[in-house]
Coordinates of C-alpha atoms in Angstrom, one line a residue:
Chain A
X22 CA 0.0 0.0 0.0
X23 CA 1.4 3.4 -0.9
X24 CA 2.0 5.8 1.9
X25 CA -0.4 8.4 0.7
X26 CA -3.1 5.9 0.1
X27 CA -2.7 4.8 3.7
X28 CA -2.5 8.4 4.8
X29 CA -5.6 9.3 2.8
X30 CA -7.5 6.3 4.2
X31 CA -6.8 7.4 7.8
X32 CA -7.4 11.0 7.0
X33 CA -10.7 10.5 5.2
X34 CA -11.9 8.0 7.8
X35 CA -11.2 10.5 10.5
X36 CA -12.7 13.4 8.6
X37 CA -15.9 11.4 7.8
X38 CA -16.2 10.4 11.5
X39 CA -15.8 13.9 12.7
X40 CA -18.2 15.2 10.2
X41 CA -20.8 12.5 11.1
X42 CA -20.5 13.2 14.8
X43 CA -20.4 17.0 14.1
X44 CA -23.5 16.8 11.8
X45 CA -25.5 14.8 14.3
X46 CA -24.6 17.2 17.2
X47 CA -25.3 20.1 14.9
X48 CA -28.7 18.6 13.9
X49 CA -29.8 17.9 17.5
X50 CA -28.5 21.3 18.7
X51 CA -30.3 23.1 16.0
X52 CA -33.4 21.1 16.6
X53 CA -33.2 21.8 20.3
X54 CA -32.8 25.6 19.6
X55 CA -35.7 25.7 17.2
X56 CA -38.0 23.7 19.4
X57 CA -37.0 25.9 22.3
X58 CA -37.9 28.9 20.2
X59 CA -41.2 27.4 19.4
X60 CA -41.8 26.7 23.1
X61 CA -41.2 30.4 23.8
X62 CA -43.9 31.3 21.2
X63 CA -46.3 28.8 22.8
X64 CA -45.5 30.3 26.3
X65 CA -46.3 33.8 25.0
X66 CA -49.5 32.4 23.7
X67 CA -50.3 30.9 27.1
X68 CA -49.6 34.2 28.7
X69 CA -51.8 36.0 26.2
X70 CA -54.7 33.6 26.8
X71 CA -54.3 33.9 30.6
X72 CA -54.1 37.7 30.3
X73 CA -57.3 37.7 28.2
X74 CA -59.0 35.6 30.9
X75 CA -57.8 38.0 33.6
X76 CA -59.1 41.0 31.8
X77 CA -62.4 39.5 30.4
X78 CA -63.1 36.6 32.8
X79 CA -63.9 34.5 29.9
X80 CA -62.1 32.3 27.4
X81 CA -60.9 34.0 24.2
X82 CA -62.4 33.4 20.8
X83 CA -60.5 30.9 18.8
X84 CA -59.4 32.0 15.4
X85 CA -57.5 29.0 14.0
X86 CA -54.7 29.7 11.5
X87 CA -52.4 27.5 9.5
X88 CA -49.7 28.1 12.1
X89 CA -51.6 27.6 15.2
X90 CA -54.4 25.4 16.5
X91 CA -56.0 26.2 19.9
X92 CA -58.6 24.1 21.6
X93 CA -60.4 24.4 25.0
X94 CA -61.7 21.3 26.6
X95 CA -63.8 21.5 29.8
X96 CA -62.2 19.5 32.6
X97 CA -62.9 19.1 36.3
X98 CA -59.6 20.0 37.7
X99 CA -56.6 22.3 37.1
X100 CA -53.1 21.0 36.3
X101 CA -49.7 22.5 35.3
X102 CA -48.4 23.2 31.8
X103 CA -46.9 20.4 29.7
X104 CA -44.9 20.9 26.6
X105 CA -44.6 18.1 24.1
X106 CA -44.3 17.1 20.4
X107 CA -47.3 15.3 19.1
X108 CA -48.9 14.1 15.9
X109 CA -52.4 15.6 15.5
X110 CA -55.1 13.4 14.1
X111 CA -56.0 14.6 10.6
X112 CA -52.6 16.2 10.0
X113 CA -49.5 14.8 8.5
X114 CA -47.0 17.0 10.2
X115 CA -45.7 16.9 13.7
X116 CA -46.8 19.6 16.1
X117 CA -45.4 21.2 19.1
X118 CA -48.0 21.8 21.7
X119 CA -48.5 23.1 25.2
X120 CA -51.3 22.0 27.4
X121 CA -52.3 23.7 30.5
X122 CA -55.3 23.9 32.8
X123 CA -57.0 27.2 33.7
X124 CA -60.1 28.4 35.4
X125 CA -62.4 30.9 33.8
X126 CA -65.8 32.0 35.0
X127 CA -65.8 29.2 37.6
X128 CA -65.2 26.5 35.0
X129 CA -62.0 24.5 34.4
X130 CA -60.6 24.2 30.9
X131 CA -57.8 22.3 29.4
X132 CA -56.2 24.6 26.9
X133 CA -54.1 23.1 24.1
X134 CA -52.1 25.3 21.8
X135 CA -50.3 23.5 18.9
X136 CA -47.9 24.9 16.3
X137 CA -46.6 22.8 13.4
X138 CA -43.0 21.8 13.3
X139 CA -43.0 21.8 9.5
X140 CA -41.1 25.0 9.1
X141 CA -38.5 24.0 11.6
X142 CA -38.0 20.7 9.8
X143 CA -37.7 22.4 6.5
X144 CA -35.1 24.7 7.9
X145 CA -33.3 21.8 9.4
X146 CA -33.4 19.8 6.1
X147 CA -31.9 22.7 4.2
X148 CA -29.2 23.2 6.8
X149 CA -28.3 19.5 6.9
X150 CA -28.3 19.3 3.1
X151 CA -25.9 22.2 2.8
X152 CA -23.7 20.7 5.5
X153 CA -23.5 17.4 3.6
X154 CA -22.7 19.0 0.4
X155 CA -20.0 21.1 2.1
X156 CA -18.5 18.0 3.7
X157 CA -18.4 16.1 0.4
X158 CA -16.7 19.1 -1.2
X159 CA -14.2 19.3 1.5
X160 CA -13.4 15.6 1.4
X161 CA -13.1 15.6 -2.4
X162 CA -10.9 18.6 -2.6
X163 CA -8.8 17.3 0.3
X164 CA -8.4 14.0 -1.4
X165 CA -7.3 15.5 -4.7
X166 CA -5.0 18.0 -3.1
X167 CA -3.4 15.2 -1.1
X168 CA -3.0 13.0 -4.2
X169 CA -1.5 15.7 -6.4
X170 CA 0.6 17.5 -3.8
X171 CA 1.7 14.3 -2.0
X172 CA 2.9 12.6 -5.1
X173 CA 4.7 15.7 -6.1
X174 CA 6.2 15.9 -2.6
X175 CA 7.4 12.3 -2.7
X176 CA 9.2 12.6 -6.0
X177 CA 12.6 13.1 -4.6
X178 CA 12.1 10.1 -2.4
X179 CA 11.3 7.9 -5.4
X180 CA 14.3 9.3 -7.2
X181 CA 16.5 8.2 -4.3
X182 CA 14.9 4.8 -4.4
X183 CA 15.7 4.5 -8.1
X184 CA 19.3 5.5 -7.6
X185 CA 19.6 2.9 -4.8
X186 CA 18.0 0.1 -6.8
X187 CA 20.6 0.5 -9.6
X188 CA 23.5 0.8 -7.1
X189 CA 26.1 -1.9 -7.4
X190 CA 28.7 -2.1 -4.7
X191 CA 31.3 -3.9 -6.8
X192 CA 31.1 -1.3 -9.5
X193 CA 32.4 1.4 -7.0
X194 CA 29.7 3.9 -8.0
X195 CA 29.7 7.2 -6.2
X196 CA 26.2 8.3 -5.3
X197 CA 25.3 11.9 -6.1
X198 CA 22.0 13.4 -5.0
X199 CA 20.9 16.8 -6.0
X200 CA 19.5 18.9 -3.1
X201 CA 15.7 18.6 -3.0
X202 CA 15.0 21.6 -0.7
X203 CA 13.1 19.4 1.7
X204 CA 14.9 18.8 4.9
X205 CA 13.8 15.2 5.4
X206 CA 14.8 14.1 2.0
X207 CA 18.1 15.9 2.0
X208 CA 18.8 14.3 5.4
X209 CA 17.9 10.9 3.9
X210 CA 20.1 11.4 0.9
X211 CA 22.9 12.6 3.0
X212 CA 22.7 9.6 5.2
X213 CA 22.4 7.1 2.3
X214 CA 25.4 8.8 0.7
X215 CA 27.4 8.6 3.9
X216 CA 26.4 5.0 4.5
X217 CA 27.4 3.9 1.0
X218 CA 30.7 5.6 1.3
X219 CA 31.3 3.7 4.6
X220 CA 30.2 0.4 3.0
X221 CA 32.4 1.2 0.0
X222 CA 35.4 1.8 2.3
X223 CA 34.7 -1.4 4.3
X224 CA 34.3 -3.3 1.0
X225 CA 37.5 -1.9 -0.2
X226 CA 39.4 -2.9 2.9
X227 CA 37.9 -6.4 2.8
X228 CA 39.0 -6.7 -0.8
X229 CA 42.5 -5.6 0.1
X230 CA 42.4 -8.0 3.0
X231 CA 41.6 -10.8 0.6
X232 CA 44.4 -9.9 -1.6
X233 CA 46.8 -9.6 1.3
X234 CA 45.7 -12.9 2.7
X235 CA 46.4 -14.5 -0.6
X236 CA 49.8 -13.0 -0.7
X237 CA 50.6 -13.9 2.8
X238 CA 49.5 -17.6 2.3
X239 CA 50.6 -18.2 -1.2
X240 CA 54.2 -16.9 -0.8
X241 CA 55.1 -19.3 2.0
X242 CA 53.4 -22.1 0.1
X243 CA 55.5 -21.1 -3.0
X244 CA 58.7 -21.3 -0.9
X245 CA 57.7 -24.7 0.5
X246 CA 56.9 -26.1 -3.0
X247 CA 60.1 -24.7 -4.6
X248 CA 62.3 -26.0 -1.8
X249 CA 60.7 -29.4 -2.2
X250 CA 61.3 -29.3 -6.0
X251 CA 65.0 -28.6 -5.2
X252 CA 65.2 -31.2 -2.5
X253 CA 63.7 -33.8 -4.8
X254 CA 66.7 -33.5 -7.1
X255 CA 69.0 -35.1 -4.6
X256 CA 69.0 -38.8 -5.1
X257 CA 70.2 -39.6 -1.5
X258 CA 67.3 -37.7 0.0
X259 CA 64.8 -39.1 -2.4
X260 CA 66.0 -42.7 -1.8
X261 CA 65.4 -42.5 1.9
X262 CA 62.7 -39.9 2.2
X263 CA 60.8 -40.4 -1.0
X264 CA 57.5 -41.2 0.7
X265 CA 57.8 -38.2 3.1
X266 CA 58.6 -35.9 0.2
X267 CA 55.6 -37.2 -1.7
X268 CA 53.3 -36.7 1.3
X269 CA 54.6 -33.2 1.8
X270 CA 54.0 -32.4 -1.8
X271 CA 50.4 -33.5 -1.8
X272 CA 49.8 -31.7 1.5
X273 CA 51.2 -28.5 0.0
X274 CA 49.1 -29.1 -3.1
X275 CA 46.0 -29.6 -1.0
X276 CA 46.7 -26.5 1.1
X277 CA 47.3 -24.4 -2.0
X278 CA 44.0 -25.5 -3.5
X279 CA 42.1 -25.1 -0.3
X280 CA 43.5 -21.5 -0.1
X281 CA 42.5 -20.8 -3.6
X282 CA 39.0 -22.2 -3.0
X283 CA 38.6 -20.1 0.2
X284 CA 39.7 -17.0 -1.6
X285 CA 37.4 -17.7 -4.5
X286 CA 34.5 -18.3 -2.0
X287 CA 35.2 -15.0 -0.3
X288 CA 35.3 -13.2 -3.6
X289 CA 32.0 -14.7 -4.6
X290 CA 30.5 -13.9 -1.2
X291 CA 31.7 -10.3 -1.5
X292 CA 30.1 -10.1 -4.9
X293 CA 33.4 -9.2 -6.5
X294 CA 32.4 -10.6 -9.9
X295 CA 30.3 -8.7 -12.3
X296 CA 28.1 -10.9 -14.4
X297 CA 28.2 -9.1 -17.8
X298 CA 29.6 -11.7 -20.1
X299 CA 27.7 -13.7 -22.7
X300 CA 28.9 -17.2 -21.9
X301 CA 28.4 -20.0 -24.4
X302 CA 27.7 -22.8 -22.0
X303 CA 27.5 -25.5 -24.6
X304 CA 31.1 -24.9 -25.8
X305 CA 32.3 -24.6 -22.2
X306 CA 30.7 -27.8 -21.2
X307 CA 32.1 -29.7 -24.1
X308 CA 35.6 -28.4 -23.6
X309 CA 35.4 -29.2 -19.9
X310 CA 34.3 -32.8 -20.6
X311 CA 37.2 -33.3 -23.0
X312 CA 39.6 -31.7 -20.5
X313 CA 38.5 -34.3 -17.9
X314 CA 38.4 -37.2 -20.4
X315 CA 41.7 -38.7 -19.1
X316 CA 40.4 -39.1 -15.6
X317 CA 37.0 -40.3 -16.8
X318 CA 38.8 -43.0 -18.8
X319 CA 41.2 -43.9 -16.0
X320 CA 38.1 -44.7 -13.9
X321 CA 36.4 -46.5 -16.8
X322 CA 33.3 -44.2 -16.6
X323 CA 30.9 -43.8 -19.4
X324 CA 29.5 -40.4 -20.1
X325 CA 26.2 -39.6 -21.8
X326 CA 25.8 -36.0 -22.9
X327 CA 22.6 -34.3 -24.2
X328 CA 23.3 -30.7 -24.8
X329 CA 21.5 -27.9 -26.6
X330 CA 23.0 -24.5 -27.5
X331 CA 22.7 -22.2 -24.6
X332 CA 24.2 -18.8 -24.0
X333 CA 23.7 -17.0 -20.7
X334 CA 24.7 -13.7 -19.2
X335 CA 27.2 -14.8 -16.7
X336 CA 30.9 -14.7 -15.8
X337 CA 33.2 -17.0 -17.9
X338 CA 35.5 -17.9 -15.0
X339 CA 32.6 -18.6 -12.7
X340 CA 30.8 -20.8 -15.3
X341 CA 34.0 -22.7 -15.7
X342 CA 34.2 -23.2 -11.9
X343 CA 30.6 -24.4 -11.7
X344 CA 31.1 -27.0 -14.4
X345 CA 34.5 -28.0 -13.1
X346 CA 33.3 -28.6 -9.6
X347 CA 30.1 -30.4 -10.6
X348 CA 31.9 -32.7 -13.1
X349 CA 34.9 -33.3 -10.8
X350 CA 32.5 -34.5 -8.1
X351 CA 30.6 -36.7 -10.5
X352 CA 34.0 -38.3 -11.3
X353 CA 35.6 -38.4 -7.9
X354 CA 32.7 -39.9 -6.0
X355 CA 31.8 -42.3 -8.8
X356 CA 32.4 -46.0 -8.6
X357 CA 34.8 -47.8 -11.0
X358 CA 32.9 -48.4 -14.3
X359 CA 30.0 -46.2 -13.3
X360 CA 28.1 -43.7 -15.5
X361 CA 27.7 -39.9 -15.7
X362 CA 24.7 -38.3 -17.4
X363 CA 24.9 -34.7 -18.4
X364 CA 22.0 -32.8 -19.9
X365 CA 21.8 -29.1 -20.7
X366 CA 18.4 -28.2 -22.0
X367 CA 15.8 -25.6 -21.4
X368 CA 18.0 -23.4 -19.2
X369 CA 18.8 -26.3 -16.9
X370 CA 22.0 -28.2 -16.3
X371 CA 21.5 -31.7 -14.9
X372 CA 24.5 -33.8 -13.9
X373 CA 23.7 -37.3 -12.4
X374 CA 26.1 -40.0 -11.5
X375 CA 26.3 -43.4 -10.0
X376 CA 28.2 -43.8 -6.7
X377 CA 28.8 -46.1 -3.8
X378 CA 27.6 -43.4 -1.5
X379 CA 24.0 -43.4 -0.2
X380 CA 21.7 -40.4 -0.4
X381 CA 23.4 -37.3 1.0
X382 CA 22.1 -34.8 3.5
X383 CA 20.3 -32.3 1.4
X384 CA 20.9 -29.4 3.8
X385 CA 24.4 -30.0 5.0
X386 CA 25.6 -31.0 1.5
X387 CA 26.2 -27.4 0.5
X388 CA 27.9 -26.3 3.8
X389 CA 31.6 -25.6 3.9
X390 CA 33.7 -28.7 4.6
X391 CA 30.8 -31.1 4.6
X392 CA 32.0 -34.6 3.8
X393 CA 30.0 -37.8 3.9
X394 CA 31.3 -40.1 6.6
X395 CA 32.4 -42.7 4.0
X396 CA 34.5 -40.2 2.1
X397 CA 38.2 -40.0 2.8
X398 CA 39.6 -36.4 2.8
X399 CA 40.0 -36.1 -0.8
X400 CA 38.5 -32.9 -2.2
X401 CA 38.7 -29.5 -0.6
X402 CA 35.2 -29.8 0.9
X403 CA 34.4 -26.5 -0.7
X404 CA 33.3 -27.4 -4.2
X405 CA 29.6 -27.5 -3.6
X406 CA 29.7 -24.4 -1.3
X407 CA 31.3 -22.5 -4.1
X408 CA 28.7 -23.6 -6.6
X409 CA 25.9 -22.7 -4.1
X410 CA 27.4 -19.2 -3.5
X411 CA 27.8 -18.6 -7.2
X412 CA 24.2 -19.7 -7.9
X413 CA 22.9 -17.5 -5.0
X414 CA 24.8 -14.5 -6.4
X415 CA 23.6 -15.1 -9.9
X416 CA 20.1 -15.9 -8.9
X417 CA 20.3 -19.5 -10.1
X418 CA 18.8 -22.4 -8.3
X419 CA 20.8 -25.5 -7.4
X420 CA 19.0 -28.7 -6.3
X421 CA 20.1 -32.1 -5.1
X422 CA 18.1 -35.3 -5.7
X423 CA 18.7 -38.9 -5.2
X424 CA 16.8 -41.3 -7.5
X425 CA 17.4 -44.8 -8.7
X426 CA 20.8 -44.9 -6.8
X427 CA 21.9 -41.8 -8.7
X428 CA 23.0 -38.5 -7.3
X429 CA 21.4 -35.8 -9.3
X430 CA 22.4 -32.1 -9.3
X431 CA 20.3 -29.7 -11.1
X432 CA 21.1 -26.0 -11.8
X433 CA 18.3 -23.8 -13.1
X434 CA 19.6 -20.8 -15.0
X435 CA 16.6 -18.4 -14.9
Chain B
X14 CA 70.9 -17.2 -21.7
X15 CA 70.5 -14.6 -19.0
X16 CA 67.6 -14.5 -16.6
X17 CA 66.8 -11.8 -14.1
X18 CA 64.8 -13.0 -11.1
X19 CA 62.9 -10.2 -9.3
X20 CA 61.4 -11.7 -6.1
X21 CA 61.2 -10.2 -2.7
X22 CA 61.3 -13.5 -0.7
X23 CA 65.0 -14.6 -0.4
X24 CA 64.1 -18.3 0.1
X25 CA 61.9 -18.5 -3.0
X26 CA 64.4 -16.4 -4.9
X27 CA 67.2 -18.8 -4.1
X28 CA 65.2 -21.8 -5.1
X29 CA 64.5 -20.3 -8.5
X30 CA 68.2 -19.4 -8.9
X31 CA 69.3 -22.9 -7.9
X32 CA 66.9 -24.7 -10.2
X33 CA 67.4 -22.5 -13.2
X34 CA 71.2 -22.2 -12.9
X35 CA 71.5 -26.0 -13.2
X36 CA 69.7 -25.7 -16.6
X37 CA 72.5 -23.7 -18.3
X38 CA 70.8 -20.3 -17.5
X39 CA 72.8 -17.5 -16.0
X40 CA 70.7 -16.1 -13.3
X41 CA 70.9 -12.8 -11.5
X42 CA 68.5 -12.0 -8.7
X43 CA 67.3 -8.9 -7.0
X44 CA 64.7 -8.4 -4.3
X45 CA 63.6 -4.8 -4.7
X46 CA 62.0 -2.6 -7.3
X47 CA 65.0 -0.2 -7.3
X48 CA 67.6 -2.9 -7.8
X49 CA 65.4 -4.4 -10.6
X50 CA 65.1 -1.1 -12.4
X51 CA 68.8 -0.6 -12.2
X52 CA 69.6 -4.0 -13.6
X53 CA 67.0 -3.6 -16.4
X54 CA 68.5 -0.3 -17.5
X55 CA 72.0 -1.6 -17.5
X56 CA 71.7 -5.1 -19.1
X57 CA 69.6 -7.1 -21.5
X58 CA 68.0 -10.3 -20.3
X59 CA 66.5 -13.1 -22.3
X60 CA 63.8 -13.4 -19.6
X61 CA 62.7 -11.6 -16.5
X62 CA 60.9 -13.4 -13.8
X63 CA 58.9 -10.7 -12.1
X64 CA 57.0 -10.7 -8.8
X65 CA 54.2 -8.0 -8.8
X66 CA 54.3 -7.2 -5.1
X67 CA 57.7 -5.8 -4.2
X68 CA 58.5 -4.0 -0.9
X69 CA 59.2 -0.7 -2.7
X70 CA 56.9 -0.7 -5.7
X71 CA 54.6 -2.6 -8.0
X72 CA 56.1 -4.9 -10.5
X73 CA 53.6 -3.8 -13.1
X74 CA 55.4 -0.4 -13.2
X75 CA 58.6 -2.2 -14.2
X76 CA 56.7 -3.6 -17.1
X77 CA 55.7 0.0 -18.2
X78 CA 59.3 1.0 -17.7
X79 CA 60.5 -1.7 -20.0
X80 CA 58.0 -0.8 -22.6
X81 CA 58.9 2.9 -22.5
X82 CA 62.6 2.0 -22.9
X83 CA 61.8 -0.2 -25.9
X84 CA 63.3 -3.2 -24.2
X85 CA 62.6 -6.6 -25.7
X86 CA 63.2 -8.7 -22.7
X87 CA 60.7 -11.5 -22.2
X88 CA 58.8 -11.2 -19.0
X89 CA 56.9 -13.8 -16.9
X90 CA 54.9 -12.5 -14.0
X91 CA 54.8 -14.6 -10.8
X92 CA 52.1 -13.4 -8.4
X93 CA 50.5 -14.6 -5.3
X94 CA 47.3 -12.9 -6.4
X95 CA 45.2 -15.0 -8.7
X96 CA 43.3 -12.0 -9.7
X97 CA 42.0 -12.0 -13.3
X98 CA 42.4 -8.2 -13.4
X99 CA 46.1 -8.3 -12.6
X100 CA 46.6 -11.0 -15.1
X101 CA 44.9 -9.0 -17.9
X102 CA 46.7 -5.8 -16.9
X103 CA 50.0 -7.6 -16.8
X104 CA 49.6 -9.2 -20.2
X105 CA 48.3 -5.9 -21.7
X106 CA 51.4 -4.2 -20.4
X107 CA 53.6 -6.6 -22.4
X108 CA 54.2 -9.5 -20.1
X109 CA 54.6 -12.8 -22.0
X110 CA 53.2 -15.1 -19.3
X111 CA 51.6 -15.1 -15.9
X112 CA 52.2 -17.8 -13.2
X113 CA 50.3 -17.9 -9.9
X114 CA 52.1 -18.9 -6.7
X115 CA 52.7 -21.5 -5.6
X116 CA 54.2 -23.0 -8.8
X117 CA 56.5 -25.9 -9.5
X118 CA 60.0 -24.8 -10.6
X119 CA 59.7 -27.2 -13.5
X120 CA 56.6 -25.3 -14.7
X121 CA 58.5 -22.0 -14.4
X122 CA 61.3 -23.5 -16.4
X123 CA 59.2 -24.8 -19.2
X124 CA 57.4 -21.4 -19.5
X125 CA 60.7 -19.5 -19.5
X126 CA 62.0 -21.8 -22.2
X127 CA 58.9 -21.1 -24.3
X128 CA 59.3 -17.4 -23.9
X129 CA 62.9 -17.4 -24.8
X130 CA 62.2 -19.6 -27.9
X131 CA 59.5 -17.1 -29.0
X132 CA 61.7 -14.1 -28.5
X133 CA 65.0 -15.6 -29.8
X134 CA 66.2 -13.6 -32.8
X135 CA 68.1 -16.6 -34.1
X136 CA 64.7 -18.2 -34.8
X137 CA 65.8 -21.5 -33.5
X138 CA 62.6 -23.5 -33.1
X139 CA 64.3 -26.8 -32.6
X140 CA 64.7 -28.5 -29.3
X141 CA 67.3 -31.3 -29.3
X142 CA 68.0 -34.2 -26.9
X143 CA 70.4 -36.7 -28.3
X144 CA 68.6 -38.4 -31.2
X145 CA 65.3 -36.6 -30.4
X146 CA 64.5 -33.4 -32.3
X147 CA 61.4 -31.4 -31.7
X148 CA 60.3 -28.6 -34.0
X149 CA 58.4 -26.3 -31.7
X150 CA 56.7 -24.3 -34.4
X151 CA 55.5 -27.2 -36.5
X152 CA 54.9 -29.3 -33.4
X153 CA 56.6 -32.3 -34.9
X154 CA 59.0 -34.8 -33.3
X155 CA 61.7 -36.7 -35.2
X156 CA 63.9 -39.5 -33.9
X157 CA 67.0 -40.2 -36.0
X158 CA 65.3 -38.2 -38.8
X159 CA 62.2 -40.3 -38.6
X160 CA 58.9 -38.6 -37.9
X161 CA 56.8 -40.0 -35.1
X162 CA 53.2 -39.2 -34.3
X163 CA 52.3 -38.2 -30.8
X164 CA 49.0 -37.1 -29.3
X165 CA 48.7 -33.6 -28.0
X166 CA 49.3 -34.6 -24.4
X167 CA 52.3 -36.9 -25.3
X168 CA 53.9 -34.0 -27.2
X169 CA 53.4 -31.6 -24.3
X170 CA 54.9 -34.2 -21.9
X171 CA 57.9 -34.7 -24.1
X172 CA 58.6 -31.0 -24.4
X173 CA 58.2 -30.7 -20.6
X174 CA 60.5 -33.6 -20.0
X175 CA 63.2 -32.3 -22.4
X176 CA 63.2 -28.8 -21.0
X177 CA 63.4 -30.2 -17.5
X178 CA 65.9 -32.9 -18.4
X179 CA 67.9 -34.6 -15.6
X180 CA 65.3 -33.3 -13.1
X181 CA 63.0 -35.4 -11.0
X182 CA 59.5 -34.3 -11.8
X183 CA 56.8 -35.2 -9.3
X184 CA 53.5 -36.6 -10.5
X185 CA 51.8 -33.6 -9.0
X186 CA 53.9 -31.2 -11.1
X187 CA 53.3 -33.3 -14.3
X188 CA 49.5 -33.3 -13.6
X189 CA 49.4 -29.6 -13.1
X190 CA 51.4 -29.0 -16.2
X191 CA 49.2 -31.1 -18.4
X192 CA 45.8 -30.4 -16.9
X193 CA 46.2 -27.1 -15.1
X194 CA 45.4 -26.7 -11.4
X195 CA 41.6 -27.0 -12.0
X196 CA 42.4 -30.7 -12.1
X197 CA 41.6 -31.3 -8.5
X198 CA 42.0 -35.0 -8.3
X199 CA 44.4 -34.9 -5.3
X200 CA 46.3 -38.1 -4.9
X201 CA 45.0 -40.1 -7.8
X202 CA 47.5 -39.8 -10.7
X203 CA 46.8 -43.1 -12.4
X204 CA 45.7 -41.2 -15.5
X205 CA 49.2 -39.7 -15.9
X206 CA 50.7 -43.2 -16.1
X207 CA 48.8 -44.1 -19.3
X208 CA 50.2 -41.1 -21.1
X209 CA 53.7 -41.7 -19.9
X210 CA 53.5 -45.4 -20.8
X211 CA 52.3 -44.6 -24.4
X212 CA 55.0 -41.9 -24.9
X213 CA 57.7 -44.3 -23.8
X214 CA 56.4 -47.0 -26.0
X215 CA 56.4 -44.7 -29.1
X216 CA 59.9 -43.4 -28.4
X217 CA 61.3 -46.8 -27.9
X218 CA 59.6 -48.1 -31.1
X219 CA 61.1 -45.3 -33.1
X220 CA 64.6 -46.3 -31.9
X221 CA 65.2 -43.9 -29.1
X222 CA 67.1 -44.9 -26.0
X223 CA 65.1 -45.4 -22.9
X224 CA 65.3 -42.0 -21.1
X225 CA 62.2 -42.1 -19.0
X226 CA 62.7 -43.4 -15.5
X227 CA 60.2 -43.8 -12.8
X228 CA 61.7 -42.4 -9.6
X229 CA 60.8 -44.3 -6.4
X230 CA 57.1 -44.2 -7.4
X231 CA 56.8 -40.5 -6.8
X232 CA 57.7 -39.0 -10.1
X233 CA 59.7 -39.3 -13.3
X234 CA 63.0 -38.2 -14.7
X235 CA 64.1 -37.8 -18.3
X236 CA 67.8 -38.5 -18.5
X237 CA 70.6 -40.7 -19.9
X238 CA 71.6 -43.3 -17.4

């Protein structure tokens, strides 16, 4: 719901309520005043009749008019005056009447003077009608003004929103807002600007940290590896410590790959890749499979590929990593003589493979360093986390299924 | 062949000098930007091994310096940063190759050899090892003047072995050379064995001596006994 719709809703509801309560009170007050006025007239009439009786010791002649009906009814006793609103028989309109008892020439009479309320009601109707028209006008005009003025007032806000929605941290954009002349919006823009600058600075230092971490870790690794390469050339050492050197080498290799994977993961998590390349996935998949053919053959696996041409807006390096990790897993965790099915159709990549492993934990599968209990420490334990992170960043969906003893990984490129 | 090694870390620097010196290269080594600049201005090198992160400057500036001075030295960048941007910038500035740390010395050596061959004014595209001759440009191998047919991987292996002759090359180094480091198959190097076996068979069949030896199960060495 838009802000001004919500605001209008509250505003109009309150206005209508106030106007209803106001109109009702106005109606009753007006009616009270008018009736009171009528009662005054009736009171004067009563006084006049009594005055006439005092002067003439007889009841006055009745001359009925349209505005006043007076009757005398003989009664046995005297009683005090009552004012009330009644409906007279033979008349459609309501009347206000006063009844009082009085004594004239030794006889008691009940005097009734009635005056029609018609005029009062006409007056009331006109006043109420006018009031309603006025209220309607006020509401309508208020609504229109709110709509026009508010949407105009909110324009700078929407401009800020637009700017923010196209803002890309990794592109290092500098946000520039033109002054709006409205304090709140200028304050908002100023804060947004300051915040993005701060985030930008943090991002920058994080990036630098990543680069430094790489440097700090890779250089000692490079020293270790090069020393090992040199040591390896000495026959005496190799003869006695061949196994140790071999172990050291694979440990260094694993550490180096782990380091690279962690750095890549950090970079993906920090959104340091801009997805603006058209990547021919078909060609990439084919070259990846041929690259891995040696290991596939060494394990006596058979591969079935169904692939349609597919080009997506992505990052070549990341696409390569996704394919590499998926296919490497399908090979590594396969059994000797197993099969791998690869299909790339309708914006979906499906890789399924046979394996001696049972169904994997669907949730933990994509966590860092998750390994099934039956798996020796072979891969880095980061392959699937990296795929997951890349998919999350690119808005793709990755799914794991286990069917007919096959592990099936599906990536939906939207 | 003169090589300049620009690397801040003394230990790594020494390893590279040790390894490359034993391959008939004359190596000079420096550890700072200033020393490197001085050397570059004074001498001509066949190849410069250049670390990007130096204590007193960025190696990429040295590249620009070389370019401005119209120097034709070959350059291979060695960097701890596996950043695509750095790689692209480096190659744009005229570097011939880019190697990410940590690397195998045998890999560095084979890349340097390739750069020097490409740059060499004599235009010698032939690589000899006793009766084996490789024409790098045509990618053909002859043994005692007889052509032999090798697959792409076998050919790469042979060049790699001959450039790194008399050196023990671990299976890990061979795998990384042939398949790159994306090949994350850890300790399973069975697939290398098939290629080496085939290469050896083809060389022997063509009348070559048996130069390929398995070393204690951890690697291979290409040498005369």
